[in-house]
mmCIF file of C-alpha atoms in Angstrom:
data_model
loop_
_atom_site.group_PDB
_atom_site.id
_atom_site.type_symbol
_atom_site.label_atom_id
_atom_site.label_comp_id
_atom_site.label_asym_id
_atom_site.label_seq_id
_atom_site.Cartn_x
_atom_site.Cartn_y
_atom_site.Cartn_z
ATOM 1 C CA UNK A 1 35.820 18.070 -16.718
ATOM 2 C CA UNK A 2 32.049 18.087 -16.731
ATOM 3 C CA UNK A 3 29.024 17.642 -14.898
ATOM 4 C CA UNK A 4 26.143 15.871 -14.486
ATOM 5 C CA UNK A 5 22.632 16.143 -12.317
ATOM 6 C CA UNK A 6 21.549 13.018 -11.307
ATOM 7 C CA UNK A 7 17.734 12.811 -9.847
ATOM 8 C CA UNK A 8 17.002 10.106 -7.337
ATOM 9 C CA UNK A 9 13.747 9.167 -8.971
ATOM 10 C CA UNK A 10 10.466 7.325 -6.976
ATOM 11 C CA UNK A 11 12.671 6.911 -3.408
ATOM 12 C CA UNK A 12 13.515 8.541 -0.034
ATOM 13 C CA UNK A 13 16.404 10.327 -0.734
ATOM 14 C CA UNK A 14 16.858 10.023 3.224
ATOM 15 C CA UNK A 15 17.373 6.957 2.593
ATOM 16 C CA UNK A 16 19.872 7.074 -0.272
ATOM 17 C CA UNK A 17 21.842 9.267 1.803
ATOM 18 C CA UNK A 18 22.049 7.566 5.067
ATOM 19 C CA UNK A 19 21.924 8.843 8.654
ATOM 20 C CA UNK A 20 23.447 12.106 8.891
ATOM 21 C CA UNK A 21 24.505 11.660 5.042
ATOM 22 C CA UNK A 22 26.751 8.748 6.100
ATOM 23 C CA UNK A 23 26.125 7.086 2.890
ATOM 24 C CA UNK A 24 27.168 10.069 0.686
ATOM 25 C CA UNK A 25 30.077 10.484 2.603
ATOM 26 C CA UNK A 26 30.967 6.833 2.257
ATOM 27 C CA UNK A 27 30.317 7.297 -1.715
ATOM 28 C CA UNK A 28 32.707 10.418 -1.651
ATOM 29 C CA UNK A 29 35.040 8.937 -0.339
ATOM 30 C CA UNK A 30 35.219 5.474 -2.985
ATOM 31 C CA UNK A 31 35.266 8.884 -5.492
ATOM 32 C CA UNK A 32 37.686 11.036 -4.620
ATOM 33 C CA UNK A 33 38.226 12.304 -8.438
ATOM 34 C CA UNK A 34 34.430 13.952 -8.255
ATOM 35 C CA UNK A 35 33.191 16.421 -6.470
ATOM 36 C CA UNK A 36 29.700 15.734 -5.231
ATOM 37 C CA UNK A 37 27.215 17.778 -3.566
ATOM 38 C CA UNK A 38 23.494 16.781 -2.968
ATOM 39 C CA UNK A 39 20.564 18.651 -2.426
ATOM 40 C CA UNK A 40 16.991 17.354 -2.042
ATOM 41 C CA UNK A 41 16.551 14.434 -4.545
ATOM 42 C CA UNK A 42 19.417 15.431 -6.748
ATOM 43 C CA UNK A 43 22.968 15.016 -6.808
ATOM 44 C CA UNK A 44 25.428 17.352 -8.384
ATOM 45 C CA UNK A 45 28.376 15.605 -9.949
ATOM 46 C CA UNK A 46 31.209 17.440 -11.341
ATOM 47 C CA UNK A 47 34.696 15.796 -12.862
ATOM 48 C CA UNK A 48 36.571 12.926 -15.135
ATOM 49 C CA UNK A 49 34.155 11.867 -17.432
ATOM 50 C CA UNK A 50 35.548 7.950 -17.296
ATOM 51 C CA UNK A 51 34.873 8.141 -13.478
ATOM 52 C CA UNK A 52 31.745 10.067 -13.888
ATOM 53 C CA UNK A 53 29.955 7.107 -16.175
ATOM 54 C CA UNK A 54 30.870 4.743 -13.594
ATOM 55 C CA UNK A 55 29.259 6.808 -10.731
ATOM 56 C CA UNK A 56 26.067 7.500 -12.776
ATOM 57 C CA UNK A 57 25.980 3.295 -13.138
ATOM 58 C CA UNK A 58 26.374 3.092 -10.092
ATOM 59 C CA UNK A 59 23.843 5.573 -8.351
ATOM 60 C CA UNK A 60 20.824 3.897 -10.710
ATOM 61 C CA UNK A 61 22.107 0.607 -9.344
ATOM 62 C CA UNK A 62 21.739 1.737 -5.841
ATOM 63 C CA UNK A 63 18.782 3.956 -6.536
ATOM 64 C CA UNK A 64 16.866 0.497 -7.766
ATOM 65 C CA UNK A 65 18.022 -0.958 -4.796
ATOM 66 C CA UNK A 66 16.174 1.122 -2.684
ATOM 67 C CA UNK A 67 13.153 1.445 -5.043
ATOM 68 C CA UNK A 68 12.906 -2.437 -3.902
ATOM 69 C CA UNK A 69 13.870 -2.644 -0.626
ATOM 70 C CA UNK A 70 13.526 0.574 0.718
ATOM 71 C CA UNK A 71 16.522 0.455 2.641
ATOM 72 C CA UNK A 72 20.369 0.721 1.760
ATOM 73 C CA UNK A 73 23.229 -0.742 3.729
ATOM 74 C CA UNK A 74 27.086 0.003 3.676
ATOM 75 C CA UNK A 75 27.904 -3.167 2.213
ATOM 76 C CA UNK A 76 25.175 -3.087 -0.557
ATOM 77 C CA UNK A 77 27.076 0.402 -1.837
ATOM 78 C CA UNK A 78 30.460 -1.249 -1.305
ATOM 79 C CA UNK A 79 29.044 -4.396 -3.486
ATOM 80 C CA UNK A 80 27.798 -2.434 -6.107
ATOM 81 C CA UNK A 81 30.957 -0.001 -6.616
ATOM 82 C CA UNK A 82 33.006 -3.203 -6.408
ATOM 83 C CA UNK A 83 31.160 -4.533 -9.275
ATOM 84 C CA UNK A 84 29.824 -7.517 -6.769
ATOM 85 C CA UNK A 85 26.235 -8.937 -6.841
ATOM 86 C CA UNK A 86 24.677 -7.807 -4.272
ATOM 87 C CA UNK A 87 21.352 -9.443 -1.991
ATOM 88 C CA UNK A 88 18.946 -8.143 -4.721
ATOM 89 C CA UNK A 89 16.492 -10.867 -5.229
ATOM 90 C CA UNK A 90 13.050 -11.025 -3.129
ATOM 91 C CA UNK A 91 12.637 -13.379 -0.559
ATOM 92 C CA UNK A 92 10.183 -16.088 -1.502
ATOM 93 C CA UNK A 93 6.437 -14.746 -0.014
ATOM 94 C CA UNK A 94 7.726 -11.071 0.421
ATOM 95 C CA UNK A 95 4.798 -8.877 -1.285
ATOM 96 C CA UNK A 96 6.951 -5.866 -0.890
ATOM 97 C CA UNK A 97 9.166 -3.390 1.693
ATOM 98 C CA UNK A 98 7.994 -1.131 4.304
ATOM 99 C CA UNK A 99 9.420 2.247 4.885
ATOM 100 C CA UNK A 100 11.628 1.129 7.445
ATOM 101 C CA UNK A 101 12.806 -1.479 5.092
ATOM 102 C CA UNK A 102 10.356 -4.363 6.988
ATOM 103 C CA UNK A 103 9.458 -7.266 4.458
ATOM 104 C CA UNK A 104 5.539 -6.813 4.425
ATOM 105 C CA UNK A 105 4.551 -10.879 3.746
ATOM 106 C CA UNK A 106 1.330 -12.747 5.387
ATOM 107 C CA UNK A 107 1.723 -13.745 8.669
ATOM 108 C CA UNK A 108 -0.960 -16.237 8.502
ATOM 109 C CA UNK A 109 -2.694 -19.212 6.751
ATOM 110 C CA UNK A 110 -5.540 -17.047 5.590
ATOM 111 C CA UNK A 111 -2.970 -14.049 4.470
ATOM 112 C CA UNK A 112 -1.211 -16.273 2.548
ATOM 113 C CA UNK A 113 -4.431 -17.409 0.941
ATOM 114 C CA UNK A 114 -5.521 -13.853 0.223
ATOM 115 C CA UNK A 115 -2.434 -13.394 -1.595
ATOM 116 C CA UNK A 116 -2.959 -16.521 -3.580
ATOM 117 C CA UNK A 117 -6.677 -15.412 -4.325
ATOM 118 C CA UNK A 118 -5.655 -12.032 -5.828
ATOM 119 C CA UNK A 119 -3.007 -13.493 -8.117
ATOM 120 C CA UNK A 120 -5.533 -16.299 -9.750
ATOM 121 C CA UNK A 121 -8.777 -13.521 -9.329
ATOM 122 C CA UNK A 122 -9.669 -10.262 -10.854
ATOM 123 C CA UNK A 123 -11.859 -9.631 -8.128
ATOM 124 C CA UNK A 124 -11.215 -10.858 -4.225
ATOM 125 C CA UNK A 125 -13.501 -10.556 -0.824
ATOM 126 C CA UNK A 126 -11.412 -10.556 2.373
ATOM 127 C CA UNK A 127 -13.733 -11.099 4.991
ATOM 128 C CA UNK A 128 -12.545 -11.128 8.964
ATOM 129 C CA UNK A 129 -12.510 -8.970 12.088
ATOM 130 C CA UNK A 130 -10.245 -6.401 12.656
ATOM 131 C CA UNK A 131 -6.400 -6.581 13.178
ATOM 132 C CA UNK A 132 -6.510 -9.392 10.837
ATOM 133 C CA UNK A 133 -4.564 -7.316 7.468
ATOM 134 C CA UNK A 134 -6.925 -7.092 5.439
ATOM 135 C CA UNK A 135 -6.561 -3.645 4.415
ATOM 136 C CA UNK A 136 -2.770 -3.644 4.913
ATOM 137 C CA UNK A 137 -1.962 -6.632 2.574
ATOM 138 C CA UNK A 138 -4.055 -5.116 0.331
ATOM 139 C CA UNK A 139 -2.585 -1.928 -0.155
ATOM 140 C CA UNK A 140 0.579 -3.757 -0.923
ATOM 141 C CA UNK A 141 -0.505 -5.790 -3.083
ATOM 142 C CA UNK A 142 -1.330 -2.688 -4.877
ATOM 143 C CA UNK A 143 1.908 -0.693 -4.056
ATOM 144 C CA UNK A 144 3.504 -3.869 -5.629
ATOM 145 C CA UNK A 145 1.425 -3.859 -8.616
ATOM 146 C CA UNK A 146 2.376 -0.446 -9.354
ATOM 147 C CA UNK A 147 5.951 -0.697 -8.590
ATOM 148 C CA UNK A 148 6.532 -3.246 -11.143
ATOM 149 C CA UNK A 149 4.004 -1.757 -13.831
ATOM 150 C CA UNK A 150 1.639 -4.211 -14.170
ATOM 151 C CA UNK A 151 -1.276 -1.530 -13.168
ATOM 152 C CA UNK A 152 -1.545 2.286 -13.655
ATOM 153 C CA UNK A 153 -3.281 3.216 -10.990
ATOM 154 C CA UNK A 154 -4.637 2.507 -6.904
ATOM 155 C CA UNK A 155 -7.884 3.269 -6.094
ATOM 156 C CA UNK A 156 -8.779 3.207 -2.723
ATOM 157 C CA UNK A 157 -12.190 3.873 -1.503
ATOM 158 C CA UNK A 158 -14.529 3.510 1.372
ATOM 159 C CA UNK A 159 -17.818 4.531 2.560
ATOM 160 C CA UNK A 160 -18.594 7.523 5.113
ATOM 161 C CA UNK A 161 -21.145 5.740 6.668
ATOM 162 C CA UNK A 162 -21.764 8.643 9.547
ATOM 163 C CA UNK A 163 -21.346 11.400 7.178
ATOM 164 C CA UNK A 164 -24.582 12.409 6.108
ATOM 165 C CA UNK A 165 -25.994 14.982 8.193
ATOM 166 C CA UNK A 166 -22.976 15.078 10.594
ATOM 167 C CA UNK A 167 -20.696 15.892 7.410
ATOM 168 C CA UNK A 168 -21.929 19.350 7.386
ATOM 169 C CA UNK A 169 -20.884 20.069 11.012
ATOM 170 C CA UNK A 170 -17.346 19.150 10.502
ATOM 171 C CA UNK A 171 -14.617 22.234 9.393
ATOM 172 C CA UNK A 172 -13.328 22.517 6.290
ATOM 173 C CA UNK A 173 -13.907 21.686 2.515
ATOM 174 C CA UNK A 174 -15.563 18.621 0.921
ATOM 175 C CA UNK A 175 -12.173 17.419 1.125
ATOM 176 C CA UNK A 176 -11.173 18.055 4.604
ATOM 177 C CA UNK A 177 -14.742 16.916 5.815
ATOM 178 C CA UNK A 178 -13.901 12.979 4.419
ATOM 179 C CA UNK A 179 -10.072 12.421 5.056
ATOM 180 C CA UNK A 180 -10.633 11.128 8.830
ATOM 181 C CA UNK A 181 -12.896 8.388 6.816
ATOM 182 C CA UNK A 182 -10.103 7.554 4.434
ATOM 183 C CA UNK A 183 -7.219 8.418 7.035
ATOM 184 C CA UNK A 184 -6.298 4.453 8.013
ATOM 185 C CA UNK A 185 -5.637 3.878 3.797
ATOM 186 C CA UNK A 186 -3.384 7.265 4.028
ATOM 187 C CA UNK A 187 -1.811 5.369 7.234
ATOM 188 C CA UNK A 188 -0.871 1.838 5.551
ATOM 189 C CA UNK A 189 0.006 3.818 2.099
ATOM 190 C CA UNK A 190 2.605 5.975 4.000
ATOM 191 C CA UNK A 191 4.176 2.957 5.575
ATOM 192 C CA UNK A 192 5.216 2.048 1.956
ATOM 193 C CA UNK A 193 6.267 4.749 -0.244
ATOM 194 C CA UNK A 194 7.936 7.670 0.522
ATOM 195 C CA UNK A 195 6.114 10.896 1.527
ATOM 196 C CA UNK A 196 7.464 13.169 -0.946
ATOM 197 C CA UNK A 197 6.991 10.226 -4.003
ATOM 198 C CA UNK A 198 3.397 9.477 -2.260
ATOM 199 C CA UNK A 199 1.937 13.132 -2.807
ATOM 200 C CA UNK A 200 3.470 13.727 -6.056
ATOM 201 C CA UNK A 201 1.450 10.236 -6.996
ATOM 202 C CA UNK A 202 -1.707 11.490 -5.417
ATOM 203 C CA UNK A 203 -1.476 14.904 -7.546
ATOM 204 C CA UNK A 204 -1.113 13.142 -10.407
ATOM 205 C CA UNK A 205 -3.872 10.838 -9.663
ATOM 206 C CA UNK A 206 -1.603 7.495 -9.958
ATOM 207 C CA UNK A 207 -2.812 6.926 -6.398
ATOM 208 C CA UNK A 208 -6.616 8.050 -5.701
ATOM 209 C CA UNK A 209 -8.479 7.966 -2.082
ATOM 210 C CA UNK A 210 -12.304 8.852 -2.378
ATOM 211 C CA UNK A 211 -15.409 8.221 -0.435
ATOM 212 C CA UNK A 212 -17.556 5.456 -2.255
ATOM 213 C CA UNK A 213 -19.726 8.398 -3.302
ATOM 214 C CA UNK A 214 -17.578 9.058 -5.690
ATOM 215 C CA UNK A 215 -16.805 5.931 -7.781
ATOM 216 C CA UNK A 216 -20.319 6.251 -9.533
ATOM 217 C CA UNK A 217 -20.220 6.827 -13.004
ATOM 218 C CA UNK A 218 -16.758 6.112 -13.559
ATOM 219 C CA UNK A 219 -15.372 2.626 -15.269
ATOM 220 C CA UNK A 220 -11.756 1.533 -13.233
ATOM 221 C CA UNK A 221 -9.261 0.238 -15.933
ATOM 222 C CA UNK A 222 -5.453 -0.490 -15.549
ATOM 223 C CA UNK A 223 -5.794 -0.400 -11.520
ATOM 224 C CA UNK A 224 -5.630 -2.129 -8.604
ATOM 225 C CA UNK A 225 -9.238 -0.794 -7.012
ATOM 226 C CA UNK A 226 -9.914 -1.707 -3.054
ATOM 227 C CA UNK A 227 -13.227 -1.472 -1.503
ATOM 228 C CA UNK A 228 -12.600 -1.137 2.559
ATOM 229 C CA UNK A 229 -14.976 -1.335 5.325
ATOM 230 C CA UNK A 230 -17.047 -2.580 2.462
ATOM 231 C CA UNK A 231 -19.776 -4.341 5.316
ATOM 232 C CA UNK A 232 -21.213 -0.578 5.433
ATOM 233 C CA UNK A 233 -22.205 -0.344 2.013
ATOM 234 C CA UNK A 234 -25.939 -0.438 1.355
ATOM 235 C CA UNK A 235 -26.925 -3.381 -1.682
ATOM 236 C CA UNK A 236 -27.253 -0.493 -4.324
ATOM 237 C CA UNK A 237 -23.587 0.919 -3.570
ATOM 238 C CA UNK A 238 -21.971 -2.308 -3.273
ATOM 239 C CA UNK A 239 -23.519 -3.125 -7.053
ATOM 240 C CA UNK A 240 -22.697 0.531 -8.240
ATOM 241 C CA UNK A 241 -18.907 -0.456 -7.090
ATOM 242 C CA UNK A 242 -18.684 -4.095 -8.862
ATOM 243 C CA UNK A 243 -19.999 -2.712 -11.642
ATOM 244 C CA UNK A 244 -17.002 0.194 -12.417
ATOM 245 C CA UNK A 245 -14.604 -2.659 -12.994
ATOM 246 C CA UNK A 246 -13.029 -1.867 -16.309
ATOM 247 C CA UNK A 247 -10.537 -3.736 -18.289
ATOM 248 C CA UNK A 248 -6.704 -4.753 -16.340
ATOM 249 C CA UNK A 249 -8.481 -4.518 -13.659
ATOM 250 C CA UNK A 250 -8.157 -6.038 -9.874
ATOM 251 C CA UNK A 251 -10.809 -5.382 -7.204
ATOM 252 C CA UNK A 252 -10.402 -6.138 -3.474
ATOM 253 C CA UNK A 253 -13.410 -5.365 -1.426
ATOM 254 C CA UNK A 254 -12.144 -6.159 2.758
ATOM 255 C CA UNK A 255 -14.764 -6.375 5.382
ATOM 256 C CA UNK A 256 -15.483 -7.490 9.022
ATOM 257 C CA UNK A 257 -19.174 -8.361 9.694
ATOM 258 C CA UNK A 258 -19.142 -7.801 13.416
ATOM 259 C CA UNK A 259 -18.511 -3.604 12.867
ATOM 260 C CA UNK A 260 -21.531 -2.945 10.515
ATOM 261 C CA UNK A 261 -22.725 0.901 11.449
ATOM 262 C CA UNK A 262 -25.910 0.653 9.307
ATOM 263 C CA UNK A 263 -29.105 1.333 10.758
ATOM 264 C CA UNK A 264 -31.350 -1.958 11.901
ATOM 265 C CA UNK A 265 -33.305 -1.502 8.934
ATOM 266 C CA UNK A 266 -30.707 -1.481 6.320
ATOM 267 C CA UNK A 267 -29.367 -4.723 4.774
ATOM 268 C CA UNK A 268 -25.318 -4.912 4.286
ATOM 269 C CA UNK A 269 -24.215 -4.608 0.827
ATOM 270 C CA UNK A 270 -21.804 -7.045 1.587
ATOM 271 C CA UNK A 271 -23.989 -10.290 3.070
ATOM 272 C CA UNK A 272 -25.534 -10.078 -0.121
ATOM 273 C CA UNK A 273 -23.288 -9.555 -2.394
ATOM 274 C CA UNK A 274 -21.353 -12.495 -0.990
ATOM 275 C CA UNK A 275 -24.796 -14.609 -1.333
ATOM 276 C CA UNK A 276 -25.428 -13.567 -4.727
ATOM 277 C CA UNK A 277 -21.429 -14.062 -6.373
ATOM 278 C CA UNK A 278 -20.349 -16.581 -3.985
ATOM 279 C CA UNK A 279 -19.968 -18.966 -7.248
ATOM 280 C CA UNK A 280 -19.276 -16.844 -10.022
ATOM 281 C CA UNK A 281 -16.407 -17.848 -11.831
ATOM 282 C CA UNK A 282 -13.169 -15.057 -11.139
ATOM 283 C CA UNK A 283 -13.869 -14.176 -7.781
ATOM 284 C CA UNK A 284 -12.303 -15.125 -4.909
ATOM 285 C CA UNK A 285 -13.721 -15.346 -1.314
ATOM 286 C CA UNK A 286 -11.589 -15.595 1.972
ATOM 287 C CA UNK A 287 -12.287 -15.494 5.185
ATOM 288 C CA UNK A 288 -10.129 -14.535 8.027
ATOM 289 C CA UNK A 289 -11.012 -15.522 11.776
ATOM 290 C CA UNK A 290 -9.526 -14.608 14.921
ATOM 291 C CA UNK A 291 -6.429 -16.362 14.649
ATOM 292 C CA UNK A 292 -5.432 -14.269 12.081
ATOM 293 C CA UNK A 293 -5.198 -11.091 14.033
ATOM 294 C CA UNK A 294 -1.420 -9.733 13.917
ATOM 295 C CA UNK A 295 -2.318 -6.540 15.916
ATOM 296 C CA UNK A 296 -1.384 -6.630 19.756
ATOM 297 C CA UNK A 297 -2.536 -9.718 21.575
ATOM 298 C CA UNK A 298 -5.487 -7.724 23.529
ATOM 299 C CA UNK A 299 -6.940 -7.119 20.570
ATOM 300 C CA UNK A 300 -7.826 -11.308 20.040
ATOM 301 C CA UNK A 301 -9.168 -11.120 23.371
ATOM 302 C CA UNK A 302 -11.090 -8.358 22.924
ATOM 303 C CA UNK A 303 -12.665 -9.621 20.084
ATOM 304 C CA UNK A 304 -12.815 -13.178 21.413
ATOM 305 C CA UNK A 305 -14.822 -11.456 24.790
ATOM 306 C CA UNK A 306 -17.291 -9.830 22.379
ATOM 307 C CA UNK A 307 -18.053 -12.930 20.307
ATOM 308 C CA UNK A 308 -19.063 -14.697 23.423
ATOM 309 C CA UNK A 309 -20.677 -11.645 24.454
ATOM 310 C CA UNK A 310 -22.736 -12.094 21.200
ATOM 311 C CA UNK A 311 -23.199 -15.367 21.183
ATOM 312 C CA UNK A 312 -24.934 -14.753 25.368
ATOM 313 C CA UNK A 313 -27.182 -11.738 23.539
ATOM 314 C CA UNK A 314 -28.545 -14.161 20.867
ATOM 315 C CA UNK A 315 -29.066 -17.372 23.099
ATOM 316 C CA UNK A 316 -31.208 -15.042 25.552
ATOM 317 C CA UNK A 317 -33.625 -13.973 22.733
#
């Protein structure tokens, strides 16, 4: 007899363990030679060590499984104890799996074309109004990238455009002051990795959310680094930001030019740097429109009603 601890590494262990541990009991029950008990993310294995070496195959097999799809079904453990194959390969277009075990892919022409731009580009601008993806398909892009190791690290950033003076009113730490600005990348990034794995990635600083304040000085290597709400940067932050690329790099700066909260007087970081690297060779520019808007259908009228409300404003001046 002996025993074994067996950690369910990077995944939901909710998920491992089914609804009302109906998957352990399943697994308990194809092994009735072991005794089993699990507690948090590890399972406690005790028994024949023949039968034990095919459990601990086993587990990692399922364990991967739901590392990819973040979901696990009866029939997937039954195929993998039975030594079967089971439904393990990617659908074509499928960047990667939400929490709920949703294929996250683009819905759209343009999506699809963002995807394409940030595999042949180091550095992509996703242009459109909102409810379009931008910042969704570009978190998993990232979360994808770092699942299969071919970048260290996510860096997420965006400005606080009404911070300034206001900052100071609001409760709390430096820390607590900014998360409401960075709360929508929180939002997308817990939609595709699970809570307990997505802090213990943001204390190690695998996965990093900061105000654009704090990029300067730094140089971004081995990450997948995304700019959002990048049509509020000024020209100077925008060129501080480019500029921290370092090398195994991948930038994507997202943006919608109808909800710039600049002053009058102060030029978009993003107009221009769009003017200025429009044709520089490595970066990729796509814009997404109104028909790319996957959010509820109010939200394409509403923005349809205020871009004839804009177009009225500027014909009358």
């Amino acid at each position: 007899m002996i025993e074994k601890h067996l950690v369910l590494e990077d995944i939901d262990p909710v998920v491992f363990y089914g609804v009302g541990n109906g998957h352990l009991q399943m697994i308990r029950s194809l092994y009735p030679k072991l005794r089993i008990v699990a507690r948090d993310n590890v399972i406690r294995v005790l028994g024949d060590e023949e039968q034990m070496a095919a459990f601990e195959e086993n587990v990692e097999k399922m364990r991967r499984h739901v590392l990819r799809f973040n979901s696990l079904k009866e029939e997937d453990i039954l195929d993998i104890i039975k030594g079967k194959r089971t439904n393990d390969e990617v659908p074509e277009g499928v960047v990667c799996y939400s929490m709920s075990g949703r294929p996250i892919k683009a819905r759209s022409k343009n999506q699809q074309r963002l995807i394409e731009a940030y595999e042949q580009n180091d550095m992509v601008f996703a242009v459109g109004p909102a409810g379009t993806g931008k910042t969704y398909l570009s978190i998993a892009l990232a979360v994808k990238a770092l699942k299969e190791k071919t970048a260290k690290k996510i860096i997420l950033s965006r400005p606080a455009v009404e911070a300034g003076e206001k900052l100071g009113f609001l409760p709390g730490d430096m820390k607590d002051k900014i998360d409401p600005y960075l709360q929508p990348l929180y939002d997308a990034l817990e939609d595709m990795l699970p809570q307990v794995k997505l802090q213990d990635l943001m204390e190690k600083h695998v996965i990093q959310i900061a105000p654009l304040a704090f990029m300067r000085g730094r140089t971004l290597s081995d990450a997948v680094v995304i700019l959002d709400e990048a049509q509020n940067t000024t020209p100077a932050q925008i060129r501080m930001f480019l500029t921290r690329m370092g090398w195994n790099t991948k930038m994507i700066i997202t943006g919608d030019m109808t909800q710039i909260d600049l002053p009058h007087s102060q030029k978009s970081g993003l107009i221009e740097a769009l003017h200025i690297l429009n044709k520089v060779e490595g970066i990729g520019v796509v814009n997404l429109d109104r028909s790319d808007i996957v959010r509820h259908k109010l939200v394409t009228r509403i923005v349809n009603a205020y871009e004839e409300y804009d177009k009225e404003m500027k014909s009358e001046k």
